Protein backbone atom coordinates (compact mmCIF):
# COMPACT_ATOMS: atom_id res chain seq x y z
CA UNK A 1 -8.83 -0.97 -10.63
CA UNK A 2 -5.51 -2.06 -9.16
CA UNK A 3 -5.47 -1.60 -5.45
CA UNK A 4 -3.89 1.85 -4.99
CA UNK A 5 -2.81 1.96 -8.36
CA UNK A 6 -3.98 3.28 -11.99
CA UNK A 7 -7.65 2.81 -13.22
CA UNK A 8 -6.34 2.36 -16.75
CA UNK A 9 -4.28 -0.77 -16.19
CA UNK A 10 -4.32 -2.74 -19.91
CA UNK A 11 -6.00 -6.34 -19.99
CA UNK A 12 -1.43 -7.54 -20.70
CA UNK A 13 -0.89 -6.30 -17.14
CA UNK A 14 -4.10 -8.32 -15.40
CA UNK A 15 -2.64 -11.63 -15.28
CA UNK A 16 -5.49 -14.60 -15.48
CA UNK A 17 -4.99 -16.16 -12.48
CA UNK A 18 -8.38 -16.17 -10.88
CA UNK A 19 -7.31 -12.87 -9.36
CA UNK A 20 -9.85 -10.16 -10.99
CA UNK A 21 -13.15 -9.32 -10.54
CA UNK A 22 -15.94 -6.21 -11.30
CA UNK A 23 -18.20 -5.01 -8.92
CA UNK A 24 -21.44 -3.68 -11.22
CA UNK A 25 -24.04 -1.82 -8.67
CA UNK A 26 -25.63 1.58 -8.90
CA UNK A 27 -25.65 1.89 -4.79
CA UNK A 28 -21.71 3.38 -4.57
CA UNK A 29 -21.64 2.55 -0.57
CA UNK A 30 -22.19 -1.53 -1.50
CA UNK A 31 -20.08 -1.16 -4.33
CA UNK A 32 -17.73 0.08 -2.56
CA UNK A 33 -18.32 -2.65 0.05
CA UNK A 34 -18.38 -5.32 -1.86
CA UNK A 35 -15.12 -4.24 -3.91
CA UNK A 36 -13.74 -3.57 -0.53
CA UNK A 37 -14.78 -7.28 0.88
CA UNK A 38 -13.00 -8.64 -2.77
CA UNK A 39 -9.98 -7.44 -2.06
CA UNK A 40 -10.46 -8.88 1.50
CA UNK A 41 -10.67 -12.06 -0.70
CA UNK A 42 -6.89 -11.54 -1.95
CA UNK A 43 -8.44 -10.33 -5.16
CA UNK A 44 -5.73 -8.85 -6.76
CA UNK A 45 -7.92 -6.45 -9.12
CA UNK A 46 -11.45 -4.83 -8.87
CA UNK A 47 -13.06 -2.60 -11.19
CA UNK A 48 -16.50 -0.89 -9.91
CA UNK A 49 -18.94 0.07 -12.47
CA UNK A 50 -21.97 1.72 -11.54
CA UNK A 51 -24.04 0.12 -14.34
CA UNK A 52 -24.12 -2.31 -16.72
CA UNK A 53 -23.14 0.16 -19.82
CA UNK A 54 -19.99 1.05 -17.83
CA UNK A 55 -19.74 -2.59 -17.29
CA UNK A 56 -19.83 -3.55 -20.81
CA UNK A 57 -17.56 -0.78 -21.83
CA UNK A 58 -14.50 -2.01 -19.22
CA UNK A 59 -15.07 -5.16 -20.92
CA UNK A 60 -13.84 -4.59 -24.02
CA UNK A 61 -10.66 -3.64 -22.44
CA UNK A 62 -10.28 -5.86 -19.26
CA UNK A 63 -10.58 -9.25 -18.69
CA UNK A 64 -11.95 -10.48 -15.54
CA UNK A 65 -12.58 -14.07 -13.91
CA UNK A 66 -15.64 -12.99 -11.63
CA UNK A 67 -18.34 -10.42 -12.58
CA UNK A 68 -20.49 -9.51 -8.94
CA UNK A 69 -23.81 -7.69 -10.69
CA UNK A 70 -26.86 -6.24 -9.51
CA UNK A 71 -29.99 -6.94 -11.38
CA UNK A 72 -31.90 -3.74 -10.96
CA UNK A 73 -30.07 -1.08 -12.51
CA UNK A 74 -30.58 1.62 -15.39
CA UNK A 75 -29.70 1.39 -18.23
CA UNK A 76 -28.61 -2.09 -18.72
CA UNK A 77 -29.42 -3.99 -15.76
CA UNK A 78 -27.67 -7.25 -14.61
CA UNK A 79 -29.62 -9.71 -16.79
CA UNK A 80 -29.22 -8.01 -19.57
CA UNK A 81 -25.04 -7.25 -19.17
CA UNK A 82 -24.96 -11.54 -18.73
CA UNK A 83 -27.03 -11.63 -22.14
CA UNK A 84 -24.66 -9.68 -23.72
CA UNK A 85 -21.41 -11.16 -22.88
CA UNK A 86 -22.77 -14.38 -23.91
CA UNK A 87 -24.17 -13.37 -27.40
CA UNK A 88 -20.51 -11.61 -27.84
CA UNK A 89 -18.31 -13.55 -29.97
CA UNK A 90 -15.11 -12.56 -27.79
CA UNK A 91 -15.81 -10.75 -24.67
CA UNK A 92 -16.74 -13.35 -21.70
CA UNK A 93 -16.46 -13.96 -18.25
CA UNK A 94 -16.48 -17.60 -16.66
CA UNK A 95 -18.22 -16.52 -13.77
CA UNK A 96 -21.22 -14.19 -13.13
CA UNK A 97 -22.71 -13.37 -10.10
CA UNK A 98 -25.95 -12.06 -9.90
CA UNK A 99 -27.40 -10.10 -6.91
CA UNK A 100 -30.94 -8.89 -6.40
CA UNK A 101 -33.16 -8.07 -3.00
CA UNK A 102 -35.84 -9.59 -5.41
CA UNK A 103 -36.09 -13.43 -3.97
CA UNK A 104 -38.85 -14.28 -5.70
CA UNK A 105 -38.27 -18.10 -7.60
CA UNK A 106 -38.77 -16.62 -10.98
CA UNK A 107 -35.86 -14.23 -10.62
CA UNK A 108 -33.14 -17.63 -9.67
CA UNK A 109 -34.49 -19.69 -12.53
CA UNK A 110 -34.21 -16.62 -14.92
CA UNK A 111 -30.21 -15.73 -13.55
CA UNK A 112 -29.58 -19.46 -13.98
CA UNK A 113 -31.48 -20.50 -17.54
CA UNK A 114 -29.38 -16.97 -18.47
CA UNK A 115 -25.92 -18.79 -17.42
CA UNK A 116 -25.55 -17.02 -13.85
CA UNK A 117 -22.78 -19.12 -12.01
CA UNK A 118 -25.04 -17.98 -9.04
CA UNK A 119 -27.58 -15.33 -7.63
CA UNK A 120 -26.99 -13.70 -4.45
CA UNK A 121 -29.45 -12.36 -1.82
CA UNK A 122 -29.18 -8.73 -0.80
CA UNK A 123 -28.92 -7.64 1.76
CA UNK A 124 -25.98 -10.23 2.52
CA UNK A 125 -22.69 -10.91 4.97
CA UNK A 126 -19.60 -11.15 4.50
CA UNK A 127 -19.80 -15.30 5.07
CA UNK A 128 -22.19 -15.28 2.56
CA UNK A 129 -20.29 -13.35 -0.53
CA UNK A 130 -17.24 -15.25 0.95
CA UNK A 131 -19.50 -18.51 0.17
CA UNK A 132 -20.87 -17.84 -2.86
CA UNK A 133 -17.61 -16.55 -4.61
CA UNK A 134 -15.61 -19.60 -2.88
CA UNK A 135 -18.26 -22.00 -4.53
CA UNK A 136 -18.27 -20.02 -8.10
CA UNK A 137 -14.47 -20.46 -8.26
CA UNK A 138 -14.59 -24.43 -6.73
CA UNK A 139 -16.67 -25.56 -9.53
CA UNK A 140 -16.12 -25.66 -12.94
CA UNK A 141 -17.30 -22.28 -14.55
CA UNK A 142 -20.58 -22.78 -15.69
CA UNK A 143 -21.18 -25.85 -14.65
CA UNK A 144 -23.75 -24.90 -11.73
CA UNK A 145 -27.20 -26.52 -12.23
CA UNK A 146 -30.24 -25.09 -13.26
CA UNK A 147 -32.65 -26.34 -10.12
CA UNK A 148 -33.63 -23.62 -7.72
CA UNK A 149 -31.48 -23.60 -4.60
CA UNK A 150 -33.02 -25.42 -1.57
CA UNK A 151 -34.13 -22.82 0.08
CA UNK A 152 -36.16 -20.90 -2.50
CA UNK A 153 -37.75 -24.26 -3.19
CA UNK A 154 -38.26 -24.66 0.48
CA UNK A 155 -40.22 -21.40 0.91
CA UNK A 156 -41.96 -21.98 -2.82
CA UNK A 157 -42.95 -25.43 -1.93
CA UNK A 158 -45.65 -24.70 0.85
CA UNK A 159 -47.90 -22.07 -0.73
C-alpha cells in the first residue's frame, strides 16, 4: 500500500528500485509496526497481509523487493509462502525475510536450506530489523550462506 494513498496501486506504478516491501503477520499491532518501521526505512511501498494466502494473492499483482514473513501463521504459514514463490515459474521475490519467536537451530537451517535471505528473532528492535533488512539489501539476493548464524551455533554448541 502506497503511503497515504490507494491499496490497489498496479505492479506499472511500483517502480523496482529497491523501494517495496510486504509485511506478512497475523498479529495486526506488529504488522502494523513493522510496516510502520519500513516506511521509517524510506520504503516507498508496503503492503500488509495478514497471512500467507493474502500474501500469495498480492503477489500475483505486485512486485516487491523485500518480503518480512512470519512463520507461524494459518493457513499458509511463512515457510510454506517462500516454497511457493520459488516453485512459481514467474512470481518471485529476491529477498525473504523470515521471522519466528521459535529460535530453535532447526527452524534457521530450515528458513535458509528453503532460500530465506535471513530469519529474524521476535520479539526484535528497531536496530535489529534496521540490520537485518540493511544486510538483505547489501548482499547479493540470495547469496546468504547456509551455516547457522553465530549465535544459534553459540548457544547449540554447549549442550
Amino acid at each position: 500500500m502506497r503511503r497515504g494513498g490507494d491499496p490497489k496501486i498496479g505492479p506499472h506504478e511500483m517502480p523496482f528500485h529497491l523501494n517495496s516491501a510486504m509485511v506478512v503477520e497475523d498479529d495486526e499491532s506488529l504488522r502494523e509496526m513493522v510496516t510502520f518501521m519500513l516506511y521509517r526505512m524510506n520504503f516507498r511501498y508496503v503492503i500488509p497481509a495478514e497471512n500467507g494466502e493474502v500474501a500469495w494473492s498480492h503477489l500475483k499483482r505486485f512486485r516487491v523487493d523485500l518480503i518480512l514473513s512470519d512463520w507461524n501463521m494459518e493457513p499458509t504459514n511463512g515457510l510454506e509462502l517462500l516454497q511457493r514463490i520459488h516453485d512459481h515459474p514467474v512470481i518471485s521475490c529476491p529477498r525473504f525475510i523470515l521471522m519466528s519467536a521459535n529460535i530453535s537451530e532447526d527452524y534457521w537451517r530450515k528458513a535458509l536450506e528453503a532460500g530465506a535471505t535471513d530469519f529474524l528473532t521476535k520479539p526484535f528492535s528497531w536496530p535489529q530489523l534496521q540490520e537485518i533488512v540493511n544486510l538483505a539489501f547489501s548482499d547479493p539476493p540470495r547469496a546468504r550462506t547456509n551455516v547457522v548464524p553465530f549465535p544459534v551455533r553459540a548457544r547449540y554448541s554447549n549442550g
